[in-house]
PDB file of C-alpha atoms in Angstrom:
ATOM      1  CA  UNK A   1      13.962  25.818   8.370  1.00 68.00           C
ATOM      2  CA  UNK A   2      12.136  23.548   5.941  1.00 79.00           C
ATOM      3  CA  UNK A   3      14.172  21.528   3.094  1.00 79.00           C
ATOM      4  CA  UNK A   4      13.233  23.687   0.343  1.00 81.00           C
ATOM      5  CA  UNK A   5      14.799  26.908   2.007  1.00 86.00           C
ATOM      6  CA  UNK A   6      18.134  24.907   3.109  1.00 89.00           C
ATOM      7  CA  UNK A   7      18.226  23.948  -0.843  1.00 86.00           C
ATOM      8  CA  UNK A   8      17.703  27.569  -1.772  1.00 88.00           C
ATOM      9  CA  UNK A   9      20.093  28.405   0.594  1.00 91.00           C
ATOM     10  CA  UNK A  10      23.102  26.228  -0.456  1.00 90.00           C
ATOM     11  CA  UNK A  11      22.157  26.763  -4.233  1.00 89.00           C
ATOM     12  CA  UNK A  12      22.788  30.519  -3.390  1.00 91.00           C
ATOM     13  CA  UNK A  13      26.048  29.977  -1.538  1.00 93.00           C
ATOM     14  CA  UNK A  14      27.319  27.566  -4.583  1.00 91.00           C
ATOM     15  CA  UNK A  15      26.446  30.429  -7.309  1.00 91.00           C
ATOM     16  CA  UNK A  16      28.641  33.158  -4.668  1.00 93.00           C
ATOM     17  CA  UNK A  17      31.356  30.737  -4.412  1.00 92.00           C
ATOM     18  CA  UNK A  18      34.435  31.379  -6.282  1.00 92.00           C
ATOM     19  CA  UNK A  19      35.532  27.892  -8.213  1.00 92.00           C
ATOM     20  CA  UNK A  20      39.340  27.700  -7.744  1.00 93.00           C
ATOM     21  CA  UNK A  21      41.416  25.027  -6.020  1.00 93.00           C
ATOM     22  CA  UNK A  22      41.123  26.406  -2.832  1.00 92.00           C
ATOM     23  CA  UNK A  23      37.629  26.329  -2.777  1.00 93.00           C
ATOM     24  CA  UNK A  24      36.712  23.050  -4.491  1.00 93.00           C
ATOM     25  CA  UNK A  25      36.489  20.807  -1.502  1.00 94.00           C
ATOM     26  CA  UNK A  26      33.950  23.278  -0.281  1.00 94.00           C
ATOM     27  CA  UNK A  27      32.161  23.207  -3.329  1.00 93.00           C
ATOM     28  CA  UNK A  28      32.161  19.445  -3.267  1.00 92.00           C
ATOM     29  CA  UNK A  29      30.686  19.452  -0.004  1.00 93.00           C
ATOM     30  CA  UNK A  30      27.992  21.611  -0.894  1.00 92.00           C
ATOM     31  CA  UNK A  31      26.880  19.936  -4.097  1.00 91.00           C
ATOM     32  CA  UNK A  32      26.798  16.834  -1.786  1.00 91.00           C
ATOM     33  CA  UNK A  33      24.192  18.293   0.905  1.00 90.00           C
ATOM     34  CA  UNK A  34      22.302  19.846  -2.143  1.00 87.00           C
ATOM     35  CA  UNK A  35      22.082  16.073  -3.622  1.00 85.00           C
ATOM     36  CA  UNK A  36      20.714  14.473   0.009  1.00 86.00           C
ATOM     37  CA  UNK A  37      18.462  17.335   0.611  1.00 84.00           C
ATOM     38  CA  UNK A  38      16.795  16.802  -2.679  1.00 79.00           C
ATOM     39  CA  UNK A  39      16.386  13.010  -2.077  1.00 78.00           C
ATOM     40  CA  UNK A  40      15.200  14.095   0.950  1.00 77.00           C
ATOM     41  CA  UNK A  41      12.351  15.661  -0.901  1.00 69.00           C
ATOM     42  CA  UNK A  42      11.375  13.225  -3.543  1.00 63.00           C
ATOM     43  CA  UNK A  43      10.820  10.756  -0.530  1.00 62.00           C
ATOM     44  CA  UNK A  44       7.640  10.504   1.304  1.00 54.00           C
ATOM     45  CA  UNK A  45       7.738  11.526   5.056  1.00 54.00           C
ATOM     46  CA  UNK A  46       7.590   8.519   7.637  1.00 54.00           C
ATOM     47  CA  UNK A  47       4.003   7.882   8.372  1.00 51.00           C
ATOM     48  CA  UNK A  48       2.613   9.751   5.810  1.00 48.00           C
ATOM     49  CA  UNK A  49       2.068   6.696   3.270  1.00 48.00           C
ATOM     50  CA  UNK A  50      -1.635   5.961   3.031  1.00 46.00           C
ATOM     51  CA  UNK A  51      -2.317   2.832   5.235  1.00 44.00           C
ATOM     52  CA  UNK A  52      -0.264   0.567   3.129  1.00 44.00           C
ATOM     53  CA  UNK A  53       1.606  -0.409   6.075  1.00 45.00           C
ATOM     54  CA  UNK A  54       4.713   0.355   4.401  1.00 47.00           C
ATOM     55  CA  UNK A  55       7.107  -3.071   3.644  1.00 51.00           C
ATOM     56  CA  UNK A  56       6.773  -2.427  -0.027  1.00 57.00           C
ATOM     57  CA  UNK A  57       5.543  -5.205  -2.904  1.00 68.00           C
ATOM     58  CA  UNK A  58       8.361  -7.829  -2.548  1.00 72.00           C
ATOM     59  CA  UNK A  59       6.671 -10.866  -2.852  1.00 78.00           C
ATOM     60  CA  UNK A  60       8.407 -14.236  -3.404  1.00 78.00           C
ATOM     61  CA  UNK A  61       8.332 -15.825  -6.756  1.00 81.00           C
ATOM     62  CA  UNK A  62       6.799 -18.978  -6.860  1.00 82.00           C
ATOM     63  CA  UNK A  63       5.811 -20.769 -10.028  1.00 83.00           C
ATOM     64  CA  UNK A  64       6.684 -20.831 -13.436  1.00 88.00           C
ATOM     65  CA  UNK A  65       5.915 -17.514 -14.478  1.00 88.00           C
ATOM     66  CA  UNK A  66       4.429 -14.288 -12.762  1.00 88.00           C
ATOM     67  CA  UNK A  67       1.567 -11.638 -14.159  1.00 88.00           C
ATOM     68  CA  UNK A  68       1.096  -8.283 -12.539  1.00 85.00           C
ATOM     69  CA  UNK A  69      -1.865  -6.802 -12.962  1.00 86.00           C
ATOM     70  CA  UNK A  70      -1.111  -3.229 -13.073  1.00 84.00           C
ATOM     71  CA  UNK A  71      -3.571  -0.351 -14.238  1.00 82.00           C
ATOM     72  CA  UNK A  72      -6.127   2.585 -12.657  1.00 82.00           C
ATOM     73  CA  UNK A  73      -7.761   2.079  -9.264  1.00 81.00           C
ATOM     74  CA  UNK A  74     -11.540   0.754  -9.881  1.00 79.00           C
ATOM     75  CA  UNK A  75     -10.630  -1.230 -12.665  1.00 81.00           C
ATOM     76  CA  UNK A  76     -11.327  -5.044 -12.037  1.00 82.00           C
ATOM     77  CA  UNK A  77      -8.017  -5.828 -11.067  1.00 83.00           C
ATOM     78  CA  UNK A  78      -8.673  -7.653  -7.871  1.00 83.00           C
ATOM     79  CA  UNK A  79     -12.390  -9.335  -9.231  1.00 85.00           C
ATOM     80  CA  UNK A  80      -9.968 -10.575 -11.832  1.00 86.00           C
ATOM     81  CA  UNK A  81      -7.530 -12.558  -9.285  1.00 84.00           C
ATOM     82  CA  UNK A  82     -10.851 -13.586  -7.371  1.00 83.00           C
ATOM     83  CA  UNK A  83     -12.532 -15.223 -10.585  1.00 88.00           C
ATOM     84  CA  UNK A  84      -9.291 -17.122 -11.612  1.00 87.00           C
ATOM     85  CA  UNK A  85      -7.410 -17.999  -8.411  1.00 85.00           C
ATOM     86  CA  UNK A  86      -8.726 -19.283  -4.978  1.00 83.00           C
ATOM     87  CA  UNK A  87      -7.181 -16.053  -3.522  1.00 80.00           C
ATOM     88  CA  UNK A  88      -9.870 -13.440  -2.023  1.00 79.00           C
ATOM     89  CA  UNK A  89      -8.905  -9.985  -2.739  1.00 76.00           C
ATOM     90  CA  UNK A  90     -11.112  -7.435  -1.375  1.00 75.00           C
ATOM     91  CA  UNK A  91     -12.848  -5.707  -3.689  1.00 75.00           C
ATOM     92  CA  UNK A  92     -15.702  -2.630  -2.987  1.00 72.00           C
ATOM     93  CA  UNK A  93     -17.072   0.426  -4.618  1.00 69.00           C
ATOM     94  CA  UNK A  94     -14.677   2.872  -3.721  1.00 65.00           C
ATOM     95  CA  UNK A  95     -10.940   3.525  -4.997  1.00 68.00           C
ATOM     96  CA  UNK A  96      -7.749   1.819  -3.191  1.00 71.00           C
ATOM     97  CA  UNK A  97      -9.243  -0.939  -1.823  1.00 72.00           C
ATOM     98  CA  UNK A  98      -6.038  -2.764  -2.860  1.00 74.00           C
ATOM     99  CA  UNK A  99      -3.155  -1.237  -0.658  1.00 75.00           C
ATOM    100  CA  UNK A 100      -0.713  -4.082  -0.848  1.00 79.00           C
ATOM    101  CA  UNK A 101       0.261  -6.528  -3.133  1.00 80.00           C
ATOM    102  CA  UNK A 102      -1.943  -9.721  -2.863  1.00 83.00           C
ATOM    103  CA  UNK A 103      -0.370 -12.889  -4.684  1.00 85.00           C
ATOM    104  CA  UNK A 104      -2.736 -15.809  -5.872  1.00 86.00           C
ATOM    105  CA  UNK A 105      -1.747 -18.809  -7.913  1.00 87.00           C
ATOM    106  CA  UNK A 106      -3.524 -20.221 -11.233  1.00 88.00           C
ATOM    107  CA  UNK A 107      -2.472 -23.643 -12.756  1.00 89.00           C
ATOM    108  CA  UNK A 108      -3.044 -23.856 -16.351  1.00 89.00           C
ATOM    109  CA  UNK A 109      -1.822 -27.079 -18.334  1.00 91.00           C
ATOM    110  CA  UNK A 110       0.517 -28.368 -15.224  1.00 89.00           C
ATOM    111  CA  UNK A 111       2.010 -24.579 -15.541  1.00 90.00           C
ATOM    112  CA  UNK A 112       1.375 -22.494 -12.369  1.00 90.00           C
ATOM    113  CA  UNK A 113       1.199 -18.671 -12.662  1.00 89.00           C
ATOM    114  CA  UNK A 114       1.890 -16.205 -10.026  1.00 88.00           C
ATOM    115  CA  UNK A 115      -0.748 -13.686 -10.511  1.00 88.00           C
ATOM    116  CA  UNK A 116      -0.162 -10.195  -8.176  1.00 86.00           C
ATOM    117  CA  UNK A 117      -2.701  -8.039  -7.177  1.00 84.00           C
ATOM    118  CA  UNK A 118      -1.341  -4.271  -7.025  1.00 83.00           C
ATOM    119  CA  UNK A 119      -2.780  -0.721  -5.651  1.00 81.00           C
ATOM    120  CA  UNK A 120      -4.102   1.170  -8.808  1.00 80.00           C
ATOM    121  CA  UNK A 121      -1.992   3.643 -10.424  1.00 81.00           C
ATOM    122  CA  UNK A 122      -2.557   7.419 -10.448  1.00 80.00           C
ATOM    123  CA  UNK A 123      -1.251  10.134 -12.674  1.00 82.00           C
ATOM    124  CA  UNK A 124       2.228  11.176 -11.544  1.00 77.00           C
ATOM    125  CA  UNK A 125       3.376   7.743 -10.188  1.00 73.00           C
ATOM    126  CA  UNK A 126       6.335   7.713 -11.663  1.00 72.00           C
ATOM    127  CA  UNK A 127       7.060  10.664  -9.287  1.00 75.00           C
ATOM    128  CA  UNK A 128       5.900   8.554  -6.322  1.00 69.00           C
ATOM    129  CA  UNK A 129       2.877   9.980  -5.763  1.00 73.00           C
ATOM    130  CA  UNK A 130       0.456   7.221  -4.801  1.00 69.00           C
ATOM    131  CA  UNK A 131       3.387   4.625  -4.037  1.00 73.00           C
ATOM    132  CA  UNK A 132       3.405   4.781  -7.523  1.00 75.00           C
ATOM    133  CA  UNK A 133       7.103   4.020  -7.792  1.00 77.00           C
ATOM    134  CA  UNK A 134       6.521   0.811  -5.112  1.00 78.00           C
ATOM    135  CA  UNK A 135       4.198  -0.409  -7.758  1.00 78.00           C
ATOM    136  CA  UNK A 136       6.146   0.335 -11.108  1.00 78.00           C
ATOM    137  CA  UNK A 137       9.012  -1.284  -9.070  1.00 79.00           C
ATOM    138  CA  UNK A 138       6.761  -4.856  -9.812  1.00 79.00           C
ATOM    139  CA  UNK A 139       6.685  -4.847 -13.157  1.00 78.00           C
ATOM    140  CA  UNK A 140      10.645  -5.576 -14.402  1.00 81.00           C
ATOM    141  CA  UNK A 141      10.936  -8.561 -12.503  1.00 82.00           C
ATOM    142  CA  UNK A 142       7.289  -9.938 -13.740  1.00 84.00           C
ATOM    143  CA  UNK A 143       6.954 -12.338 -16.996  1.00 86.00           C
ATOM    144  CA  UNK A 144       3.801 -10.161 -17.990  1.00 85.00           C
ATOM    145  CA  UNK A 145       2.007  -7.170 -17.229  1.00 86.00           C
ATOM    146  CA  UNK A 146      -1.911  -7.029 -17.551  1.00 84.00           C
TER     147      UNK A 146
END
């Protein structure tokens, strides 16, 4: 039985269960199971992530500021990083050349700025499509998002 069928079964049982003092514990347990199953449904299955290696995009902050390069695939994020830093981020004529976070450093007027080249985000990124949640999670700690 798949996750979706189990969710439907639990929702059906919840709708059929009377709500009273004697059934509150049972209802609470069903709601907990339902929450766990919905969480499993939202998370990608192990090994199903596209070639990124899985460790997320956590990079130690270095320098005085951090710039995150976030955008659609094949718009020049890696080319910009290669042009302004000494880092070599792979570029190619196909989408999703960058699969992990690639950091680079640039010095302007004795100020060290860290630039993060991130994989492209696609429609549905906020719901986790294309590792979108991991990419978007890099934005809050960054000082500037480009």
